[in-house]
Short mmCIF file of C-alpha atoms in Angstrom, two decimals:
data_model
loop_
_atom_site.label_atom_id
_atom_site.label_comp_id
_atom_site.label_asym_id
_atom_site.label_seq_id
_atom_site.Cartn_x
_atom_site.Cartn_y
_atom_site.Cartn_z
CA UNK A 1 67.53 -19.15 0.94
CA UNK A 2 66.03 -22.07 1.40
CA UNK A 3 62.44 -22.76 2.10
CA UNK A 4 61.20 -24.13 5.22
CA UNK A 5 58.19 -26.39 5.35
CA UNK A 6 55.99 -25.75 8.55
CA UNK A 7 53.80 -28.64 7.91
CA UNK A 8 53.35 -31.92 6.24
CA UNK A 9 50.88 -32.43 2.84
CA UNK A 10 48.63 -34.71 5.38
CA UNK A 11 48.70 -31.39 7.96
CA UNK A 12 47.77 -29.58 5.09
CA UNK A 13 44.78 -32.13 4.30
CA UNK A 14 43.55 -32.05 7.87
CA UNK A 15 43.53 -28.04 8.10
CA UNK A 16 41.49 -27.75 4.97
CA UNK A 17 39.06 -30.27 6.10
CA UNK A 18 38.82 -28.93 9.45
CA UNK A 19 37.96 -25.18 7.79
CA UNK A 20 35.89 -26.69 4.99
CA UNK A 21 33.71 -28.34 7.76
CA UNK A 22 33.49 -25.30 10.29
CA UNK A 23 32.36 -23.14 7.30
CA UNK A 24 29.72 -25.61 6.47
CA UNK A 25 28.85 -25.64 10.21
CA UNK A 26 28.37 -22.26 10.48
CA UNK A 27 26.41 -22.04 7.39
CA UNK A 28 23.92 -24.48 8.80
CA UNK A 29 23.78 -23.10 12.17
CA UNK A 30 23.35 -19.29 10.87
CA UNK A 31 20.88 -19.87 8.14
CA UNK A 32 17.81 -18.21 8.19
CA UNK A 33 19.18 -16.56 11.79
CA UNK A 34 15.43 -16.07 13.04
CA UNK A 35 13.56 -19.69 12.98
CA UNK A 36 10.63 -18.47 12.51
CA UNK A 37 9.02 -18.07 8.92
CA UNK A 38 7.87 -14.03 7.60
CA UNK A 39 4.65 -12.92 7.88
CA UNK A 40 2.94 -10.20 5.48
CA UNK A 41 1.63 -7.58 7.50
CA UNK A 42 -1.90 -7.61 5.88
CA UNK A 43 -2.32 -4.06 7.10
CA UNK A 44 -0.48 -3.12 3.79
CA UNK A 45 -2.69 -4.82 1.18
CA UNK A 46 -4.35 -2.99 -1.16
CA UNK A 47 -8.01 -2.35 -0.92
CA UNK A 48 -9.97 -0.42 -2.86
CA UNK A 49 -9.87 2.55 -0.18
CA UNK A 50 -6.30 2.65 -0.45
CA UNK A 51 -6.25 2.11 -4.15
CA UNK A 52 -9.13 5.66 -4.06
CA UNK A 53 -7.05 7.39 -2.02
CA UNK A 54 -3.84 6.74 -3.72
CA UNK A 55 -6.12 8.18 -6.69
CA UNK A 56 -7.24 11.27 -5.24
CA UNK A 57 -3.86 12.05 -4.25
CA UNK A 58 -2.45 11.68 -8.31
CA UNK A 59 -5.57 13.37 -9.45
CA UNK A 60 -4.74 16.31 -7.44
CA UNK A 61 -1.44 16.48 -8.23
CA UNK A 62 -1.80 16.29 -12.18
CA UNK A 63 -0.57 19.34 -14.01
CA UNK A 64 -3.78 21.08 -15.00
CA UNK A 65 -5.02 20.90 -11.48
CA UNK A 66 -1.95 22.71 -9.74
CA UNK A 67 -2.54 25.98 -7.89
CA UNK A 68 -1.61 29.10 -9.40
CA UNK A 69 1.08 29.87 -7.11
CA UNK A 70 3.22 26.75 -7.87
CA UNK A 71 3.00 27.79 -11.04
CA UNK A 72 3.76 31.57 -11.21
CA UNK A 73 7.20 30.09 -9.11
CA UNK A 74 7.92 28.15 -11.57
CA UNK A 75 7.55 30.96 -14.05
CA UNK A 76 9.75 32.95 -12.22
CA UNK A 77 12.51 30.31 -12.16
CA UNK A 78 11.95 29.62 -15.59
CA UNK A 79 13.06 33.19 -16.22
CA UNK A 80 15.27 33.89 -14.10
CA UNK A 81 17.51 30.02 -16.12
CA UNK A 82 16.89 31.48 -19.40
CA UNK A 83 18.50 34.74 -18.35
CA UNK A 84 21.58 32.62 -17.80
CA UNK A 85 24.08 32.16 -20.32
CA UNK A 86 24.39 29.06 -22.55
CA UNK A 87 27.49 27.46 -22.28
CA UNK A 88 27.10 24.71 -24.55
CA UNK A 89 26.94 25.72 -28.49
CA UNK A 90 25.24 22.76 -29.26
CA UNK A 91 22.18 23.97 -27.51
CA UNK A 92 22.64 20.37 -25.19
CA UNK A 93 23.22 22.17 -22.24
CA UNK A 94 21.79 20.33 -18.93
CA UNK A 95 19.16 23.29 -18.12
CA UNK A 96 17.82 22.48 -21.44
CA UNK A 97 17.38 18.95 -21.08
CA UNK A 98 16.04 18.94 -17.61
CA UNK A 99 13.19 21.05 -18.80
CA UNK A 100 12.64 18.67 -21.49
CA UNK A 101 12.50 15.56 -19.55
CA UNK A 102 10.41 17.83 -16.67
CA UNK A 103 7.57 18.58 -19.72
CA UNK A 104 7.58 14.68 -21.23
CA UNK A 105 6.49 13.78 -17.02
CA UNK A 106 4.24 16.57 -16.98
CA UNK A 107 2.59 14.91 -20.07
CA UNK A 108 2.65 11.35 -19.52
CA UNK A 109 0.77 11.90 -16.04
CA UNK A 110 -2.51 12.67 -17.15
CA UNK A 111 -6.11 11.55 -16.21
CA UNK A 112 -6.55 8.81 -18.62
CA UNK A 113 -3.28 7.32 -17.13
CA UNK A 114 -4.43 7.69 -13.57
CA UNK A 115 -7.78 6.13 -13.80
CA UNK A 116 -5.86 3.03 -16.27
CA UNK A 117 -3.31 2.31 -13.13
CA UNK A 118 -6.42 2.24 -10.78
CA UNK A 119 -8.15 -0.39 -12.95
CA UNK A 120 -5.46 -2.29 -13.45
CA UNK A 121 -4.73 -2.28 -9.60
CA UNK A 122 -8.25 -3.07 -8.81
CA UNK A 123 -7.71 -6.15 -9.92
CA UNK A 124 -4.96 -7.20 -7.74
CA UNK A 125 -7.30 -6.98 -4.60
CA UNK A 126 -6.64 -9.76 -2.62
CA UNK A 127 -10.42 -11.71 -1.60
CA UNK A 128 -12.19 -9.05 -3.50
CA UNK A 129 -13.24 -9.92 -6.88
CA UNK A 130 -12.65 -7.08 -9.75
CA UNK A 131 -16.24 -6.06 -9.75
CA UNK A 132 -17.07 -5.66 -6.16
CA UNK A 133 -13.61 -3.79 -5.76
CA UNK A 134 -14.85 -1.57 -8.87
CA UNK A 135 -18.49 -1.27 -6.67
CA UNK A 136 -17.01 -0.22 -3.75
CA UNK A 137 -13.99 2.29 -5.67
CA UNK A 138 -17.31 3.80 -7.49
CA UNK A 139 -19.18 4.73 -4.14
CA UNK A 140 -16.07 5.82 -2.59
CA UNK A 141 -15.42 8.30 -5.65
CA UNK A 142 -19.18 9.62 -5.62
CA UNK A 143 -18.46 10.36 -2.14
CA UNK A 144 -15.25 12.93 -3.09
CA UNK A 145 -16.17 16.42 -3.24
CA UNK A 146 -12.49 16.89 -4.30
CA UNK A 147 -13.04 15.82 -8.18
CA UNK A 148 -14.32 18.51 -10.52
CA UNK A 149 -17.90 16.82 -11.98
CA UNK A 150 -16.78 16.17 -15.41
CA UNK A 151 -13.79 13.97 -14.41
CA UNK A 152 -15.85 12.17 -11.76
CA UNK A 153 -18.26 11.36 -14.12
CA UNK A 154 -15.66 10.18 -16.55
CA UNK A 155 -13.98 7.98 -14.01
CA UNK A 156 -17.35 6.36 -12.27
CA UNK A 157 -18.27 5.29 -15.99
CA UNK A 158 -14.99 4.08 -16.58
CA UNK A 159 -15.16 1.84 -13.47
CA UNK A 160 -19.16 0.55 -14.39
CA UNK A 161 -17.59 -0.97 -17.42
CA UNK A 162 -15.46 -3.13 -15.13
CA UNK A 163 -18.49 -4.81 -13.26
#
């Protein structure tokens, strides 16, 4: 069999030129694809109202402030896995780990770690210095009939030590 040659090494030369340059000109051309530079929708910027309300929403959703009912479900699910056979001697079984891992994130969340995320994030408020966003995360808080007294007394102190 013999081989044929199509082309010439100085065909050859011009084709890869010719592709090298209409990938570079298409990279040029296509770069970017809009012009026009990104703008940050400041509508998404934390303030301290959003930083409170993002609060209010962990604080009610810590463990020792869930209702009743979520709870007794739980209980009954509880139950109704540790009826179930273990299939792994080793005591490793998923089930077992699961509810591990489920208890070490019911722990971690807790108030203290709430109210440290909100300070830290209260200084991150764009325009607003740390103190005036404290100010204004304080008054917002006093406002919440949601808290139970005790932690909103806990938290407002916490937040006068920023000013």
């Amino acid at each position: 069999m013999n081989r044929i040659t199509l082309s010439s090494p100085r065909a050859n030369l011009a084709i890869a030129a010719l592709s090298s340059f209409l990938t570079i000109l298409a990279t040029v051309a296509l770069q970017g694809c809009g012009g026009e530079t990104p703008v940050f929708d400041q509508s998404l910027q934390h303030t301290p109202e959003t930083l409170v309300q993002e609060f209010l929403v962990r604080y009610k959703n810590l463990p020792e402030n869930r209702k009743a009912l979520k709870a007794s479900r739980s209980a009954k699910s509880a139950t109704a896995k540790g009826e179930q056979p273990d299939v792994d001697e080793a005591g490793k079984s998923s089930r077992k780990e699961a509810a591990v891992k489920g208890q070490m994130v019911k722990e971690s969340e807790t108030l203290e770690n709430v109210v440290a995320t909100l300070e830290d994030r209260l200084g991150t408020v764009q325009g607003v210095p740390r103190a005036e966003a404290a100010k204004k995360a304080v008054e917002l808080i006093e406002n919440q009939s949601d808290l139970k007294a005790e932690d909103k007394q806990a938290v407002i102190e916490r937040l006068k030590k920023l000013d």
